[in-house]
PDB file of C-alpha atoms in Angstrom:
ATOM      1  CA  UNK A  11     -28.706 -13.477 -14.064  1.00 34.00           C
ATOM      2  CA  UNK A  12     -26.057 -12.772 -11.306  1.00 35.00           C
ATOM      3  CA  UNK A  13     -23.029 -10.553 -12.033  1.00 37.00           C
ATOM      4  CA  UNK A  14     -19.905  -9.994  -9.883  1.00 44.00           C
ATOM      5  CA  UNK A  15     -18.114  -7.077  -9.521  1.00 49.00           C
ATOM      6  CA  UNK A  16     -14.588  -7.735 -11.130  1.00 50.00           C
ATOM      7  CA  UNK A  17     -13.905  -3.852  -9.521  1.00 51.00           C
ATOM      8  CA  UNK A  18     -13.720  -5.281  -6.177  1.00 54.00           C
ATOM      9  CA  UNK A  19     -10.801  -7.208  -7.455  1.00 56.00           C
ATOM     10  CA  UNK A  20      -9.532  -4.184  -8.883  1.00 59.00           C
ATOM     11  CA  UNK A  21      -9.575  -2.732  -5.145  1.00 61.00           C
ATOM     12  CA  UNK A  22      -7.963  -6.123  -3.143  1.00 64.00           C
ATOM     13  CA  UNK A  23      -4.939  -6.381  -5.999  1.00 68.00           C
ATOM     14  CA  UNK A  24      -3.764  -2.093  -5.517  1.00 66.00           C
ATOM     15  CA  UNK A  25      -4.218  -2.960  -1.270  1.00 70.00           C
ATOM     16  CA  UNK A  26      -1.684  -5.616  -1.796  1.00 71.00           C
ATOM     17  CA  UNK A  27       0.470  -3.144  -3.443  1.00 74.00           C
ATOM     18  CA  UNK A  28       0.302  -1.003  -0.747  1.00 75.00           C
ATOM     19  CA  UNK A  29       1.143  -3.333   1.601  1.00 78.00           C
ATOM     20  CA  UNK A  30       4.302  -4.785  -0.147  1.00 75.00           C
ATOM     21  CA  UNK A  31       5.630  -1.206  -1.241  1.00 77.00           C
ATOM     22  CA  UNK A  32       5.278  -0.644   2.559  1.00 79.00           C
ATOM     23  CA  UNK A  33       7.270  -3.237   3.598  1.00 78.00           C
ATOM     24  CA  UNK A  34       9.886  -2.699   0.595  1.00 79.00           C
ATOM     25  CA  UNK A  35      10.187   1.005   1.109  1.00 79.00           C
ATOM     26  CA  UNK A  36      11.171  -0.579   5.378  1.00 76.00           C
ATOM     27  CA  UNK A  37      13.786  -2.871   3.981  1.00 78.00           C
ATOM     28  CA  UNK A  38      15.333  -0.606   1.674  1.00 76.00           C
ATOM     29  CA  UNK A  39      15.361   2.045   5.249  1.00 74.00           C
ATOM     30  CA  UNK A  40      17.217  -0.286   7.403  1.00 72.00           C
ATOM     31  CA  UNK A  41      19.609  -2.219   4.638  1.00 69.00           C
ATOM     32  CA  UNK A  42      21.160   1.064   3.489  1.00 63.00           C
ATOM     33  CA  UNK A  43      21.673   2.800   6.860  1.00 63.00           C
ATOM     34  CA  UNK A  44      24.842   4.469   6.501  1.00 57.00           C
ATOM     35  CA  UNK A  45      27.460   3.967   9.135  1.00 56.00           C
ATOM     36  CA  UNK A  46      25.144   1.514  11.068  1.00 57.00           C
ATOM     37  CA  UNK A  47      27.562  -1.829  10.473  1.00 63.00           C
ATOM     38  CA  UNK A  48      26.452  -5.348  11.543  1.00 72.00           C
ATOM     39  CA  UNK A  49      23.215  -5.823  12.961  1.00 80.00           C
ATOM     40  CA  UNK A  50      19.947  -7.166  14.211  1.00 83.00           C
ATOM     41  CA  UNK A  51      16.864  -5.267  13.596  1.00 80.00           C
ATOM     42  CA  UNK A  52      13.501  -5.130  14.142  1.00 84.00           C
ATOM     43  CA  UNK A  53      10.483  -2.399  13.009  1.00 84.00           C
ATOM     44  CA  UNK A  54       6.790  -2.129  12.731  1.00 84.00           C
ATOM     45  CA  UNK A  55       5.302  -1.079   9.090  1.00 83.00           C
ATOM     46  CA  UNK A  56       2.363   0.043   8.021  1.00 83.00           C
ATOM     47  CA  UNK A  57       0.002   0.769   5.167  1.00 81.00           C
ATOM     48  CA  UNK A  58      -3.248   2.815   4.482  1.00 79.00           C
ATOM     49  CA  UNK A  59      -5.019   4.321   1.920  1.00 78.00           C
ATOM     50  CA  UNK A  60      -8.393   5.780   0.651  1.00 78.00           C
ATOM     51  CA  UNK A  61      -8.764   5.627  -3.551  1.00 76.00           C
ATOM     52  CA  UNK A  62     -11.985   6.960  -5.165  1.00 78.00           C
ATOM     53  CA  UNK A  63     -13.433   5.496  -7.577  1.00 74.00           C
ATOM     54  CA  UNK A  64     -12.160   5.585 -11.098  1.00 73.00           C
ATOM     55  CA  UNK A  65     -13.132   3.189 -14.567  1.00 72.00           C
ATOM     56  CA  UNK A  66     -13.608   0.090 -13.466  1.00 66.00           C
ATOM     57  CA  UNK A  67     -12.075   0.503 -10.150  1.00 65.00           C
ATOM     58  CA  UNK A  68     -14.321   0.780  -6.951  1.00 68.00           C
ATOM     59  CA  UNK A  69     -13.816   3.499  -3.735  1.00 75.00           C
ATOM     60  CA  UNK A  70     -11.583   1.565  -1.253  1.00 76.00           C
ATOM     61  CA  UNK A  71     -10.265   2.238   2.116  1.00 80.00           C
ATOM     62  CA  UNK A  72      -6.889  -0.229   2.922  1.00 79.00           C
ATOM     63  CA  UNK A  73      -5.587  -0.601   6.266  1.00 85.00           C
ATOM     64  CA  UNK A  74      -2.657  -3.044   7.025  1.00 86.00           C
ATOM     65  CA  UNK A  75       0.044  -3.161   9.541  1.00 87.00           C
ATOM     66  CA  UNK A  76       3.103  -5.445  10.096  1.00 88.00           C
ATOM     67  CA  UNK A  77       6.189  -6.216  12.094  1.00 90.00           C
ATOM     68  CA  UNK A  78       9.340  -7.302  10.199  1.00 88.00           C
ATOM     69  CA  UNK A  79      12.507  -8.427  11.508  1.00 90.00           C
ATOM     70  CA  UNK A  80      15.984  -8.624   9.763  1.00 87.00           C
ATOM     71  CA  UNK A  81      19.705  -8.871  10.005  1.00 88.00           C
ATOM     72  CA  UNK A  82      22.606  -6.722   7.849  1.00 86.00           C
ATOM     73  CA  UNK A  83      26.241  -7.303   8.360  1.00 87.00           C
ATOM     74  CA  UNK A  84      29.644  -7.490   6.525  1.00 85.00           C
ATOM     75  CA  UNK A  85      30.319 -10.345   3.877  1.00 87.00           C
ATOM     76  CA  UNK A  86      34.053  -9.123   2.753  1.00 89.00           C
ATOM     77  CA  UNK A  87      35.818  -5.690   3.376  1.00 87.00           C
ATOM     78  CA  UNK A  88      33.767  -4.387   0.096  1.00 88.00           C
ATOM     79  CA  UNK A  89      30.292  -6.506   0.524  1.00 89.00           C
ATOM     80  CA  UNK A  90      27.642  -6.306   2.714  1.00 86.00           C
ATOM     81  CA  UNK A  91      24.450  -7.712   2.946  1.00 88.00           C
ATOM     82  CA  UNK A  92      21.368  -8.562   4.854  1.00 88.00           C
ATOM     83  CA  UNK A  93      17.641 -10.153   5.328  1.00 91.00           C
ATOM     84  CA  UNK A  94      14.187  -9.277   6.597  1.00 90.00           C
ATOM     85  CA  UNK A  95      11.320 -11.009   7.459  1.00 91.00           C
ATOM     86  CA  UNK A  96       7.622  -9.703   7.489  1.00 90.00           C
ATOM     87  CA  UNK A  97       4.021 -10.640   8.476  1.00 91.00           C
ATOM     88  CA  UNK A  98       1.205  -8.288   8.195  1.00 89.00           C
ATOM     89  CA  UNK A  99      -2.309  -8.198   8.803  1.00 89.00           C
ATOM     90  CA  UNK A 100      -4.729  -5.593   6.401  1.00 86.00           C
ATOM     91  CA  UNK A 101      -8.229  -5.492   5.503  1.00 84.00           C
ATOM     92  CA  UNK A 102      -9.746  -3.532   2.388  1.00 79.00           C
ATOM     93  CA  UNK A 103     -13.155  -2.355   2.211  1.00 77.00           C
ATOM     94  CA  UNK A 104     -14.168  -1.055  -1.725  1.00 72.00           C
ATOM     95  CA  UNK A 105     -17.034   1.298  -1.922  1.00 69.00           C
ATOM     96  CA  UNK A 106     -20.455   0.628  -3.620  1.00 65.00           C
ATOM     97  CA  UNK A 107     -21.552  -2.544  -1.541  1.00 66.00           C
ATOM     98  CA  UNK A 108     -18.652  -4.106  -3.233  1.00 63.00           C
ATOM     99  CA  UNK A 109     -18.059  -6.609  -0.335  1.00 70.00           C
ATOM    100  CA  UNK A 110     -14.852  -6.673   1.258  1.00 74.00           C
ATOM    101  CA  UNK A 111     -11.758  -8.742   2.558  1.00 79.00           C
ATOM    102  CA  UNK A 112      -9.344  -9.361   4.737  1.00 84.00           C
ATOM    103  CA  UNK A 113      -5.114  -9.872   4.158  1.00 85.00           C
ATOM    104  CA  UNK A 114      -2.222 -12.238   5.901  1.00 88.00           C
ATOM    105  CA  UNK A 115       0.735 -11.241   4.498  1.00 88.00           C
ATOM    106  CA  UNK A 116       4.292 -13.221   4.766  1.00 90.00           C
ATOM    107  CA  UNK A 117       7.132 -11.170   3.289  1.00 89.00           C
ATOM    108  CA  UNK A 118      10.899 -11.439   2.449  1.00 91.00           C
ATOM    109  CA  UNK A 119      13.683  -9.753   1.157  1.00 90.00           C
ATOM    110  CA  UNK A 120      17.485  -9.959   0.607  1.00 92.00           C
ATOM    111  CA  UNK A 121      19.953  -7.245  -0.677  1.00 89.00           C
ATOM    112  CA  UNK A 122      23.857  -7.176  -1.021  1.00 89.00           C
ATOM    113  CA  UNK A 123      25.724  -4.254  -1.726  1.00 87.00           C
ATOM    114  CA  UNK A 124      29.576  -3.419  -3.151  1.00 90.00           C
ATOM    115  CA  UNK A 125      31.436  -0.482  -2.000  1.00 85.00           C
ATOM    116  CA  UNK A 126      34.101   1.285  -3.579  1.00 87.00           C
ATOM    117  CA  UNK A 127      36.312   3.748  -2.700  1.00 85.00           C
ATOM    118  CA  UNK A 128      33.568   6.830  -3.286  1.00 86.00           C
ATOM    119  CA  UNK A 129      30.882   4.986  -4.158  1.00 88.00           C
ATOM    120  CA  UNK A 130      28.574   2.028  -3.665  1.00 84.00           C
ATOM    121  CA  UNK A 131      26.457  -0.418  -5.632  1.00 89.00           C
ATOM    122  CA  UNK A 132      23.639  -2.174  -4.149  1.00 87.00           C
ATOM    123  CA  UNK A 133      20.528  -4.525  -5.393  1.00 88.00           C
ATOM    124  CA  UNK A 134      17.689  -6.648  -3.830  1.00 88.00           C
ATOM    125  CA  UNK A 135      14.788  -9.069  -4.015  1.00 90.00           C
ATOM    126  CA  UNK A 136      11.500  -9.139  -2.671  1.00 88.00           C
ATOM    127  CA  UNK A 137       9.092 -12.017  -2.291  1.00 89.00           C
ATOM    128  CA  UNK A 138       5.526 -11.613  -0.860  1.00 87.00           C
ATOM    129  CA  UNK A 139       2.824 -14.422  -0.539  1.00 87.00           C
ATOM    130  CA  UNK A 140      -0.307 -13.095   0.607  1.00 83.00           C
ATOM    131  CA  UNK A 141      -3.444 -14.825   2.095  1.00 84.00           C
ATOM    132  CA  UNK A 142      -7.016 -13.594   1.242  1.00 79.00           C
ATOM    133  CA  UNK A 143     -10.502 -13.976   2.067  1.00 78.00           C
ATOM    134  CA  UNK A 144     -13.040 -12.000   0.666  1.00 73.00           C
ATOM    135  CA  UNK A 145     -16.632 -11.193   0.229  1.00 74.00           C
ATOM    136  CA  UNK A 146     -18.059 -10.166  -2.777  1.00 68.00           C
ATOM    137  CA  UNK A 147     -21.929  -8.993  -3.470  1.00 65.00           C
ATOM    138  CA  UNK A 148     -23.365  -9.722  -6.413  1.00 65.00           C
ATOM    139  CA  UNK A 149     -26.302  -8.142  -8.485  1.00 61.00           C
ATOM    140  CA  UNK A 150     -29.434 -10.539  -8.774  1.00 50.00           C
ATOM    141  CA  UNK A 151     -31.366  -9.783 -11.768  1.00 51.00           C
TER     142      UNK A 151
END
């Protein structure tokens, strides 16, 4: 009987996480820059962490970093708005010979934001497609 460790799944979804919170918490830096008007930008992310290992979820270590590249600028007198681009490159290792696996990550976001007299309303998407390959022991028995 061979079993697989669904835990090592566990670990590759929360490194994906990381890396897209990485690359959110970047865009959300450079689209709300105050006083920084139109622009061109350009910034390298990254993302790491170490879990231990809880329920079903194996010990992983997550290392990924990332360029992105994005533009903000003035749509009306009141609107702004922008874009960024991303690619990253991350591998996760769980604990407990659970294999291991490397990420390719393409990202995206867009944001627009209204400004009134004393105040200022923003919002913004995110979109993240990210590549995979993994190795994953598995118990004989």
């Amino acid at each position: 009987m061979l079993s697989a460790r669904p835990a090592t799944f566990n670990s590759q979804a929360l490194a994906v996480s990381d890396t897209m919170m990485a690359f959110a918490d970047m865009a959300a830096r450079n689209a709300l820059r105050p006083g920084q008007g139109n622009g061109v930008w350009s910034e390298a992310f990254s993302a790491n962490r170490s879990r231990d290992a809880a329920g079903q979820t194996l010990a992983s270590d997550h290392d990924s970093t990332g360029v992105s590249f994005g533009m903000r600028g003035a749509l009306t007198d009141q609107i702004d708005g922008g874009v960024s681009l991303g690619w990253s490159q991350g591998d996760v290792s769980p604990g407990g010979n659970g294999g291991g696996g490397k990420q390719d990550s393409m990202l995206a976001s867009a944001f627009a934001r209204y400004r009134f007299d004393a105040a200022s309303i923003g919002g913004g998407v995110l979109y993240g497609a990210m590549d995979q390959s993994t190795t994953r022991n598995v118990n004989g028995r």
